[in-house]
Coordinates of C-alpha atoms in Angstrom, one line a residue:
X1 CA -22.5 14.1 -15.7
X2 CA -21.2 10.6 -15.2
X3 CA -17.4 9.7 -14.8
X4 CA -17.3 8.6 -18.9
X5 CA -18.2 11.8 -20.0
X6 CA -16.2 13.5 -17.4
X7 CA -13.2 12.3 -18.9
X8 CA -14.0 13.4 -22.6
X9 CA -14.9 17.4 -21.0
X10 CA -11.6 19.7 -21.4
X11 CA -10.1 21.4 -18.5
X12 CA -11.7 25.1 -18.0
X13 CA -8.1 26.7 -17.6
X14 CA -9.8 30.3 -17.7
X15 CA -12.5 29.2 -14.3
X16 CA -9.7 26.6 -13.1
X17 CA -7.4 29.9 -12.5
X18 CA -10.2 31.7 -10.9
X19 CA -10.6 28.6 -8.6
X20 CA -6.9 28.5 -7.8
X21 CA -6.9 32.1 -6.5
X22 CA -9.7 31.5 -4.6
X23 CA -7.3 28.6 -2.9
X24 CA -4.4 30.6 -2.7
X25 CA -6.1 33.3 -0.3
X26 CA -7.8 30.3 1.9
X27 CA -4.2 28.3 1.8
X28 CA -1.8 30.9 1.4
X29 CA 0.6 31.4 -1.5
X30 CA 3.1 29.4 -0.1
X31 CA 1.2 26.2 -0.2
X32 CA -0.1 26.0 -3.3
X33 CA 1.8 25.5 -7.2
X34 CA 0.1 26.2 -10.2
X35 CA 1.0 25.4 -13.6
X36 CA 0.0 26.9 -16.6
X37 CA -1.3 24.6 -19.7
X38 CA 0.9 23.5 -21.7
X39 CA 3.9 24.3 -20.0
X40 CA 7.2 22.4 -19.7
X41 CA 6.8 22.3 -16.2
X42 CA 3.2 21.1 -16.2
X43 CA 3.7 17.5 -16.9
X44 CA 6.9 16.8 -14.3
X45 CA 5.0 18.3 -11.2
X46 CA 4.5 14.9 -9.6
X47 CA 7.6 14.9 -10.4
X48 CA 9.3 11.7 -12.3
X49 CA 8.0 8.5 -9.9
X50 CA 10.3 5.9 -10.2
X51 CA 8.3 3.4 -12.0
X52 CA 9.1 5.9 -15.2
X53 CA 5.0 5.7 -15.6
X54 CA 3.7 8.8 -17.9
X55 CA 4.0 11.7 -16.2
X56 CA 0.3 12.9 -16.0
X57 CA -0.9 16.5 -16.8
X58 CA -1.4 18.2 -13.4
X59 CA -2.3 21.3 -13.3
X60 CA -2.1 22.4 -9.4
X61 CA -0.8 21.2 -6.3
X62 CA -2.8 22.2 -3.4
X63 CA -1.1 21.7 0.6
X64 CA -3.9 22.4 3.0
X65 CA -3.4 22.3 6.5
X66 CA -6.7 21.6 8.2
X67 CA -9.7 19.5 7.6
X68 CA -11.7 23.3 7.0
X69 CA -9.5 23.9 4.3
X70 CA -10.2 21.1 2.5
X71 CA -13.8 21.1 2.9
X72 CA -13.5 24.9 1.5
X73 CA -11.6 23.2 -1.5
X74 CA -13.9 21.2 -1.8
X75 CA -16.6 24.2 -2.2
X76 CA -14.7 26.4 -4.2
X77 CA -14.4 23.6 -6.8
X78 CA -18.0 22.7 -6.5
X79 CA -18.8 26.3 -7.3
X80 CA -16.3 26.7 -10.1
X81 CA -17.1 24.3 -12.7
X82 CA -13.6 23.4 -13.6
X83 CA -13.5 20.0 -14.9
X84 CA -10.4 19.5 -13.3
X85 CA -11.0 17.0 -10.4
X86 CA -9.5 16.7 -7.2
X87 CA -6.8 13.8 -6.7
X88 CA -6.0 13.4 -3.4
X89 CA -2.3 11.9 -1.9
X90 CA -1.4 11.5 1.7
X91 CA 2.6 11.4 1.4
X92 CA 3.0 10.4 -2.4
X93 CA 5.1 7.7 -1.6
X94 CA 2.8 4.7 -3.1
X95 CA 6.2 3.6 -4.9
X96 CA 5.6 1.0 -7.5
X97 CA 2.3 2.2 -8.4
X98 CA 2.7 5.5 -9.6
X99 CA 3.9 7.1 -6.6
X100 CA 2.1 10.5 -6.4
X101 CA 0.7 10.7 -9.6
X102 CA -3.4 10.0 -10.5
X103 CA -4.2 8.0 -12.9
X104 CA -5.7 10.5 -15.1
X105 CA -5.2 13.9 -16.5
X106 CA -5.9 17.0 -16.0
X107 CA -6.5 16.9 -12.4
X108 CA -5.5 19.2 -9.3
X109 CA -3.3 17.1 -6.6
X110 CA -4.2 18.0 -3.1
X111 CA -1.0 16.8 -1.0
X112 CA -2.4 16.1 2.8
X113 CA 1.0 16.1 4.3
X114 CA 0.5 19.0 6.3
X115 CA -2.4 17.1 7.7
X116 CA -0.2 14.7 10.1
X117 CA -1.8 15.2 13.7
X118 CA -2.2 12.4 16.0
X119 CA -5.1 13.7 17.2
X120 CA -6.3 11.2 20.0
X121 CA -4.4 7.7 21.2
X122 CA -5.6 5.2 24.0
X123 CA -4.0 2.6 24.5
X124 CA -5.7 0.9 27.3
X125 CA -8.4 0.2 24.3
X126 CA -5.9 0.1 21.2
X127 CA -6.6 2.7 18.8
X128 CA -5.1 5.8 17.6
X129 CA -7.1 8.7 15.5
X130 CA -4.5 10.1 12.8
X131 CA -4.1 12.0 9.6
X132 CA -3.2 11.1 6.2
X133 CA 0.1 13.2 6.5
X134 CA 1.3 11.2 10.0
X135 CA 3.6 8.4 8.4
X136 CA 4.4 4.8 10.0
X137 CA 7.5 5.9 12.2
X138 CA 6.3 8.9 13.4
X139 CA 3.1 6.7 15.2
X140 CA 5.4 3.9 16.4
X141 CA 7.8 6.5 18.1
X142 CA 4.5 7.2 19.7
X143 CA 4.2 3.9 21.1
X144 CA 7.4 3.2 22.5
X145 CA 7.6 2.0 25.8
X146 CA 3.4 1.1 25.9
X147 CA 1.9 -2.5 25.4
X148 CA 0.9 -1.4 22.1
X149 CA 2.3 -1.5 19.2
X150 CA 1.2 -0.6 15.2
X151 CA 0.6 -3.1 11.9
X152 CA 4.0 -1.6 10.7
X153 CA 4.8 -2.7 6.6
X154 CA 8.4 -3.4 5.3
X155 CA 7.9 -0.2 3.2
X156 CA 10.0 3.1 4.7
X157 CA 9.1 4.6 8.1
X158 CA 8.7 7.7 6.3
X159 CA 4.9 6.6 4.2
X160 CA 1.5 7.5 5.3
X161 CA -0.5 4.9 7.7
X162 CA -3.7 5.7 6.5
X163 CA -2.9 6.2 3.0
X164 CA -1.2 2.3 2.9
X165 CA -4.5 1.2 4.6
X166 CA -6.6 2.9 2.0
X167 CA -5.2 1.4 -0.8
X168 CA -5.2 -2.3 1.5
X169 CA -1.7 -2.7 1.8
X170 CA -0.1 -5.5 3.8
X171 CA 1.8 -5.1 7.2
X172 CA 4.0 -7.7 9.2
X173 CA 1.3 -8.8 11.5
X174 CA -1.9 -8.7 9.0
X175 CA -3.1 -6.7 5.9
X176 CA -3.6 -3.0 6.6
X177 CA -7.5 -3.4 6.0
X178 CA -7.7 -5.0 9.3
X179 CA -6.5 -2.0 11.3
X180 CA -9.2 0.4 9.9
X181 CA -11.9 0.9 12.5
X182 CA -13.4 4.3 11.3
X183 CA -13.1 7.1 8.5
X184 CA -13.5 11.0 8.9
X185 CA -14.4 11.6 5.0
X186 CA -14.9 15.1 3.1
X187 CA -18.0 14.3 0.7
X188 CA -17.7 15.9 -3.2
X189 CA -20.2 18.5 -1.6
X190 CA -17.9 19.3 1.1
X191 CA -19.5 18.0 4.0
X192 CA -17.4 15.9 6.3
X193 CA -18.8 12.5 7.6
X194 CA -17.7 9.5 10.1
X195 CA -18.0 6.3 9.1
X196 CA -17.0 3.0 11.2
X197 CA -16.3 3.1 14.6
X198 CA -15.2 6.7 16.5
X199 CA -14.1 7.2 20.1
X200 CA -17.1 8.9 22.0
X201 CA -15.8 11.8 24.4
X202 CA -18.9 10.9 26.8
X203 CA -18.2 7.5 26.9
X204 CA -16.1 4.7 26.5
X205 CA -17.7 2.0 23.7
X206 CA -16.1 -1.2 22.3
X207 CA -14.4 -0.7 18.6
X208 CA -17.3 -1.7 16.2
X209 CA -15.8 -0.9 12.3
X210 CA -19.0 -2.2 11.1
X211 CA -21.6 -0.6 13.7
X212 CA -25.7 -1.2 12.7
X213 CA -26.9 -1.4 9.4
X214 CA -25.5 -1.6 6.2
X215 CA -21.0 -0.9 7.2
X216 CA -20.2 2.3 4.6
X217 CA -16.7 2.2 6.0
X218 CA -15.3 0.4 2.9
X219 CA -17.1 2.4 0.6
X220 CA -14.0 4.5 1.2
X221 CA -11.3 2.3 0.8
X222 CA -9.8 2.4 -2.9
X223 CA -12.3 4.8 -3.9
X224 CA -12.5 8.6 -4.9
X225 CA -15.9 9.0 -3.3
X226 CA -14.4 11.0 -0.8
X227 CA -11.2 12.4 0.7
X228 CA -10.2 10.8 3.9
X229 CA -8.7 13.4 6.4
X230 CA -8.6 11.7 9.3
X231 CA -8.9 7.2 10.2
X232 CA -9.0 5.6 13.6
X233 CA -6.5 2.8 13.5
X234 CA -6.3 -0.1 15.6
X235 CA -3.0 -1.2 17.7
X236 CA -2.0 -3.9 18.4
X237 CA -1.1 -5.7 21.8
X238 CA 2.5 -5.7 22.0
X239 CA 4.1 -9.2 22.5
X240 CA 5.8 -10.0 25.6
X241 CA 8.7 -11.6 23.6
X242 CA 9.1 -12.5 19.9
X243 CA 11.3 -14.9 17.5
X244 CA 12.1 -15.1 14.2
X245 CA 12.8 -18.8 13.1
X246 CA 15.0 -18.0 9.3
X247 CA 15.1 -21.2 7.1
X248 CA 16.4 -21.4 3.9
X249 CA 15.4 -23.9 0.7
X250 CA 16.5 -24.5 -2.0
X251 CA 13.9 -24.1 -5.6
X252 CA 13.7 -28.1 -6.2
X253 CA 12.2 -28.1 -2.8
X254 CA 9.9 -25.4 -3.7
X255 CA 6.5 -27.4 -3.4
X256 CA 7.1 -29.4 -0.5
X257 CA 8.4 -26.7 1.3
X258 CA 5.4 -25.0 0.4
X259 CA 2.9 -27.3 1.8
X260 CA 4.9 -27.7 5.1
X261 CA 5.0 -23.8 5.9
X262 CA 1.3 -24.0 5.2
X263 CA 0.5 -26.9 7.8
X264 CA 2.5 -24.4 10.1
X265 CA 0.6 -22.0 9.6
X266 CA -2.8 -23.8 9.7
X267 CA -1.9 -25.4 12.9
X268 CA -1.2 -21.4 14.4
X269 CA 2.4 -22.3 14.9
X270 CA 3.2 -19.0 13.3
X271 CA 2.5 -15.8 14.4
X272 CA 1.7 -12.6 11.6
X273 CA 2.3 -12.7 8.1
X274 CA 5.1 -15.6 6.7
X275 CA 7.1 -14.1 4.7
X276 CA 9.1 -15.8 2.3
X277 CA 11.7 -14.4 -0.4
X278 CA 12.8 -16.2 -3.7
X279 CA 16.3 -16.0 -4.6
X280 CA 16.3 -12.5 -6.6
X281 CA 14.9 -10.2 -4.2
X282 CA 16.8 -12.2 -1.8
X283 CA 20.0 -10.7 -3.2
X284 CA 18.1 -7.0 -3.8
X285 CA 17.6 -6.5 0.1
X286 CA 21.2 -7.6 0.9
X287 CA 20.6 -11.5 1.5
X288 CA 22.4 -14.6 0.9
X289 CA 22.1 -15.7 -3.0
X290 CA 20.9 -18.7 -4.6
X291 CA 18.5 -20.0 -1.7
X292 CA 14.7 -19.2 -0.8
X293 CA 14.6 -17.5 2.2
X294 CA 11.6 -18.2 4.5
X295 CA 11.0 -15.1 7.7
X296 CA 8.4 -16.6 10.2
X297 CA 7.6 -14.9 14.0
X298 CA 6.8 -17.2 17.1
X299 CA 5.8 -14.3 19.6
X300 CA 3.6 -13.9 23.1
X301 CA 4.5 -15.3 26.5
X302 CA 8.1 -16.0 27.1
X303 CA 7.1 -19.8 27.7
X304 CA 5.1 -19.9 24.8
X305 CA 7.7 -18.8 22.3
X306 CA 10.5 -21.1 23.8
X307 CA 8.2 -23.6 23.4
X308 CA 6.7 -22.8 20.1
X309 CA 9.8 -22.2 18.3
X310 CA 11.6 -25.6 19.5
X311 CA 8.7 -27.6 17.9
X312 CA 9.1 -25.6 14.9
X313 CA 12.9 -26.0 14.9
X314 CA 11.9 -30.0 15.6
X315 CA 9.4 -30.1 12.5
X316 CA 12.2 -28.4 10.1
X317 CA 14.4 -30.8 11.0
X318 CA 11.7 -33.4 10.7
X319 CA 11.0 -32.6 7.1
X320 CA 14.5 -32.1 5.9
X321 CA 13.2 -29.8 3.1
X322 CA 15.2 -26.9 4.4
X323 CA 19.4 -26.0 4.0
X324 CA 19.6 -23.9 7.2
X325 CA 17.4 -23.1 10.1
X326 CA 18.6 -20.5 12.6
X327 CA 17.0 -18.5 15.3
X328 CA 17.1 -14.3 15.7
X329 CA 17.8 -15.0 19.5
X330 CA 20.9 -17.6 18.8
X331 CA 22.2 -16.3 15.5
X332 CA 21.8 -12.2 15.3
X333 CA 21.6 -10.8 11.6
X334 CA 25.1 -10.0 10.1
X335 CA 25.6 -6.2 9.1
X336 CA 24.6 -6.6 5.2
X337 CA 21.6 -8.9 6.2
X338 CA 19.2 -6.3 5.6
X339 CA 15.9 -8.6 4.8
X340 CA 16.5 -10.5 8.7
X341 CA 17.2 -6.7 10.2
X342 CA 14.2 -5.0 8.9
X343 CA 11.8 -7.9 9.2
X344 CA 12.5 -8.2 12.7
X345 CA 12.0 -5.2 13.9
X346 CA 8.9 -4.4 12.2
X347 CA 7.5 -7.9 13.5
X348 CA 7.6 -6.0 16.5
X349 CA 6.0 -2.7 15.1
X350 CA 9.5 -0.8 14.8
X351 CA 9.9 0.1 11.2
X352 CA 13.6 2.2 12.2
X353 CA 15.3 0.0 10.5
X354 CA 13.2 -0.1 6.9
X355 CA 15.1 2.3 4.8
X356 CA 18.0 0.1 5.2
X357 CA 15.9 -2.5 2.3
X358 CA 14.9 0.6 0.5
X359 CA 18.0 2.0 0.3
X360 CA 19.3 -1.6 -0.7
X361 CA 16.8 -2.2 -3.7
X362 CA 16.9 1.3 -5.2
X363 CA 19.9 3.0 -4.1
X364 CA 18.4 6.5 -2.3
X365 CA 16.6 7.0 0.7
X366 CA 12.7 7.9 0.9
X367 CA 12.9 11.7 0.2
X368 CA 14.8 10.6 -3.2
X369 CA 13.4 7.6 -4.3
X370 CA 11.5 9.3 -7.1
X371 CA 13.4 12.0 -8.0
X372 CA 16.8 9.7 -8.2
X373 CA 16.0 5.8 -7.5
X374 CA 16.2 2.5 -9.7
X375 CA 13.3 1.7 -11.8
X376 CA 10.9 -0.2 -10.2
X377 CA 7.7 -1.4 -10.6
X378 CA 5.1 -3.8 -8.4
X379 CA 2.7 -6.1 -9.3
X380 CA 0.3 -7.0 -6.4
X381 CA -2.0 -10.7 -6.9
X382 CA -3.4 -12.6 -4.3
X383 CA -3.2 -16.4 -5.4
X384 CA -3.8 -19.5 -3.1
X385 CA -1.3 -21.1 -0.5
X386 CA -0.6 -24.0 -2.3
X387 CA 2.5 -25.4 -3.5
X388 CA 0.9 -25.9 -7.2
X389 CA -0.1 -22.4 -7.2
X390 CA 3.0 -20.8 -6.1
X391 CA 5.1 -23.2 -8.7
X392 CA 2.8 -21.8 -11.2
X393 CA 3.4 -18.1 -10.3
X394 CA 6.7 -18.8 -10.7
X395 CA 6.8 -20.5 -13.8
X396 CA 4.4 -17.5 -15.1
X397 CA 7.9 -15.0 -13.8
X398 CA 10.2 -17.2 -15.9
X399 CA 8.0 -17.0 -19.1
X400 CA 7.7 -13.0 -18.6
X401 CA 12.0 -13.4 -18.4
X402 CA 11.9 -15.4 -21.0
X403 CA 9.8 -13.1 -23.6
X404 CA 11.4 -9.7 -22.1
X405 CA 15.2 -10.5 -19.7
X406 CA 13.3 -8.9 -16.6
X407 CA 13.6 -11.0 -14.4
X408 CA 11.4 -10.0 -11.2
X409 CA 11.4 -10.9 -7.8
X410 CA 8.8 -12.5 -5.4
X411 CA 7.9 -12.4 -1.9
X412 CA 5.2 -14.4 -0.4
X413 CA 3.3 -12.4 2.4
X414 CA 1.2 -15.7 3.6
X415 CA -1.6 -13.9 5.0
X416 CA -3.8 -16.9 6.5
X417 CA -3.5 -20.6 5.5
X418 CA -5.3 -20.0 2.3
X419 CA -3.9 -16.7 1.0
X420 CA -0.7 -15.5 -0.4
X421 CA 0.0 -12.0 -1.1
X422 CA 2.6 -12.3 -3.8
X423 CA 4.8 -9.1 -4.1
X424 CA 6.0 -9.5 -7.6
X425 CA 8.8 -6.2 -8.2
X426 CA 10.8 -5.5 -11.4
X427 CA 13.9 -3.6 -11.2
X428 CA 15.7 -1.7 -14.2
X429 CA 17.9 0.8 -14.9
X430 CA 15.9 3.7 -15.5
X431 CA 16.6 6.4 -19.1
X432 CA 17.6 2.8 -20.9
X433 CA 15.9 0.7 -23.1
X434 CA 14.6 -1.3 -20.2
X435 CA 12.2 1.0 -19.4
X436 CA 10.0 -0.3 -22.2
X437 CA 11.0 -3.7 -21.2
X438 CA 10.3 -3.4 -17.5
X439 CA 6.9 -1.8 -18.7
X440 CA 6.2 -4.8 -21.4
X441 CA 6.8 -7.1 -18.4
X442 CA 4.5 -5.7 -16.1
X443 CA 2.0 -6.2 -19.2
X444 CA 2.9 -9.3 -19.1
X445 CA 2.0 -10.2 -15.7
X446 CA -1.5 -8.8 -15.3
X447 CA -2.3 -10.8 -18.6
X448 CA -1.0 -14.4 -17.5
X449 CA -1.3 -13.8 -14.0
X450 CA -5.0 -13.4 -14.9
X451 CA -5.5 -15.6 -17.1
X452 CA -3.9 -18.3 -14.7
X453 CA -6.4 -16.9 -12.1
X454 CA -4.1 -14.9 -9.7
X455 CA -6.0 -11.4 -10.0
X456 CA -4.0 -7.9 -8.6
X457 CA -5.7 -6.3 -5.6
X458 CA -4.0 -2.6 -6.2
X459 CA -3.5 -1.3 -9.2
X460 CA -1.1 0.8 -10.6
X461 CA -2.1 3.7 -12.5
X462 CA -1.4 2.4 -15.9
X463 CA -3.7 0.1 -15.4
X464 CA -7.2 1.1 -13.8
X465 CA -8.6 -0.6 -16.4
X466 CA -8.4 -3.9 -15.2
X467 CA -10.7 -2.6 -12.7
X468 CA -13.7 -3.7 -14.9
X469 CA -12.0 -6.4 -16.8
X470 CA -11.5 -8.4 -13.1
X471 CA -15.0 -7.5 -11.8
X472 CA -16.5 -10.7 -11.0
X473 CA -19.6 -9.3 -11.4
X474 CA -20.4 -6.3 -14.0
X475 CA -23.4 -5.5 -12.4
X476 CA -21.6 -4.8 -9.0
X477 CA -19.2 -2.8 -10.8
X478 CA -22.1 -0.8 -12.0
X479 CA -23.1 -0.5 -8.8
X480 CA -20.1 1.3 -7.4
X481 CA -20.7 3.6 -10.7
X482 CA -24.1 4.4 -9.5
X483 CA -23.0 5.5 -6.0
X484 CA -20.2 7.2 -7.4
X485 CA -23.0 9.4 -9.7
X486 CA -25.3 9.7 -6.3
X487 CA -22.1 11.2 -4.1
X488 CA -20.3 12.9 -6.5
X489 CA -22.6 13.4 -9.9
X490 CA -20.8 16.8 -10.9
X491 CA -17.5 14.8 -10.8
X492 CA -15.3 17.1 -8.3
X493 CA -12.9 13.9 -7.2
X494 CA -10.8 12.8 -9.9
X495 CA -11.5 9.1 -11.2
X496 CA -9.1 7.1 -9.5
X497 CA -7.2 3.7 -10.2
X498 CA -10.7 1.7 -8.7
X499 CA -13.0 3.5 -10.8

């Protein structure tokens, strides 16, 4: 059976519940929730995300606790033809994308948060072997006080490492992707395999993600052919000393400014990811209003930072494209400046001080964001570092304003000298009529921001389907179809947002 006709097969509900007791003897009552069909209950399991996306018919929530269990899941599913598949979630906290919920129906949720060992960690070679469950503060807790440190994002200490890197997130130092060096996967048959690079207890080897051969270790990233239990992530070198130069501009000097922070960041005058916020999520994290706020890090040697950071402070100055320019080792953040707080410390791998910009931009902390938070919603593209293609990105967020009174808010994550990350985030009040406007906007974007050129790289799960209306090439789209059929051709994992 192939994933089309997967979708049009009804849930068994009579061999689903003689699956699910089968899981509830291996798990234990106490870590598993079923729901029956049609019940009330059914449809608010993953429990209301606060994008206010449908709330998707689940039918079971399963919380194994070791990587057996879930290969026994696994089994007991493959011997039970259910036709519910498996969706698997490492923390649920993929906020802005649906949050824990698949992007289909009828599906069974197995929650790996019970799965949070850090199994293994050398840092004399700079990599750490971890579960989907471990989230980004517990690891860097683990690193305190070693030259090491980890990719931390601006997102709250309390989401899953592995889960972010799965689904190619962006951290403050480079995007997720980079930090995967190897994958401990459970096939749809149950076997478990290794893919990438893993530590060898006999011998120490160099990390090699991509080994010999034909590198299957992406064939796992954004993908249900498999459920990823464990990843070996790659630290990074912990700076001697770091600064973080802030500049403000003002929109008139949008382009210029533009093309300047890109020769500084061709030239390798800047060290990580440059962020830069426009004026409305400026004010949503806590900052000053009505200016463009630019984040950049100068780190390494003591000497090369001093001297580094006074030739950017020269160039700024130079320019005379920027309002302010101040210096996180002259002028400390004040109390409400959440953006400069949290961005400086997780420059330096500490995300301790994130919740204070979730908190900020939708009013509850991490275990309430869903349940209780603002509406909002992202929209991930990747568009070129260019002045002209940032003014146009912008003038495509005034359009969607104009046609809808969302207005959303931008950061540029400038990942090299040719690629932006732009995190495009609409906020609304959720239970309102701008629900359906926030939603209408987010239509919005993927259609202009495509047609413009500027194609997503995640998805959120209304939209999966733009997974084959962006493929480049329809026959490698096929292609992933076809290996989907060859690892999983009685459909046990749950089509995902990719597929």
């Amino acid at each position: 059976m192939n994933q089309s006709s997967r979708s049009l097969q009804p849930v068994d509900h009579m061999v689903l519940r003689q699956a699910l007791e089968r899981v509830a003897y291996l798990v234990g009552e106490e870590n598993i929730t079923c729901y029956e069909p049609n019940a009330s209950t059914a449809s608010s399991v993953c429990w209301r995300n606060v994008s206010q996306f449908r709330q998707r018919d689940i039918r079971a929530v399963i919380r194994p606790g070791t990587i057996e269990e879930v290969q026994e899941i696994v089994r007991i599913f493959n011997r039970f033809k259910t036709y519910a598949g498996l969706h698997a979630i490492s923390t649920g906290r993929n906020w802005g994308l649906g949050s824990a919920q698949p992007a289909t129906d009828g599906v069974v949720t197995i929650d790996l948060q019970r799965l949070n060992a850090l199994r293994e960690i050398d840092c004399s070679s700079g990599w750490a072997v971890i579960e989907p469950g471990l989230t980004q503060i517990e690891l860097a807790r683990f690193l305190v006080g070693t030259d090491r440190m980890l990719n931390v994002t601006a997102s709250s200490g309390h989401t899953s490492v592995v889960g972010n890197a799965l689904d190619r997130g962006v951290g403050l130092r480079r995007q997720r992707i980079d930090d995967l060096a190897g994958l401990e996967v459970v096939l749809p048959d149950g076997e478990v395999v290794k893919v990438g690079w893993w530590p060898d207890e006999s011998r120490k080897t160099a990390v090699n993600p991509y080994g010999l051969g034909p590198a299957l270790l992406h064939l796992f990233t954004q993908s249900n052919l498999g459920i990823v239990t464990a990843a070996v992530i790659k630290l990074l070198p912990r700076p001697e000393r770091q600064c973080i130069l802030r500049l403000t501009f003002p929109r008139e000097n949008l382009q210029a400014a533009i093309a300047e922070l890109r020769r500084w960041v061709a030239q390798e005058l800047v060290s990580g990811v440059l962020k830069i916020y426009d004026t409305i999520s400026t004010e949503s994290y806590g900052g000053r209003p009505g200016q463009h706020l630019v984040l950049l890090c100068v780190s390494g040697t003591p000497r090369r930072v001093d001297a580094i950071t006074k030739i950017l402070v020269e160039e700024a100055a130079i320019c005379a494209l920027f309002t302010t320019v101040t210096q996180s080792d002259l002028v400390p953040a004040a109390s409400n400046d959440f953006v400069l707080q949290v961005v400086e410390h997780a420059y330096a791998g500490d995300p301790s001080q994130n919740e204070l910009m979730l908190r900020s931009a939708v009013g509850q902390d991490a275990d309430h964001v869903d349940s209780a938070g603002g509406g909002w919603i992202f929209f991930l593209p990747f568009i070129p570092f260019n002045g002209e293609a940032i003014a146009r990105a912008f003038e495509l967020i005034d359009l969607i304003y104009e046609k809808t009174g969302i207005r959303a808010g931008t950061t540029v994550n400038a990942l090299s000298a040719d690629l932006i990350d732009l995190v495009v985030s609409f906020k609304f009040t959720p239970n309102s009529e701008e629900v359906t406007l926030a939603h209408q906007a987010l239509n919005l974007a993927y259609e202009l921001f495509a047609h413009a050129g500027f194609f997503p790289y995640r998805l959120d799960i209304d939209h999966a389907h733009w997974r084959e209306k962006l493929a480049l090439d329809p026959l490698g789209y096929q292609l992933v179809r076809q290996f989907t059929q060859l690892l999983d051709p009685d459909s046990i994992i749950a089509p995902g947002r990719y597929v």
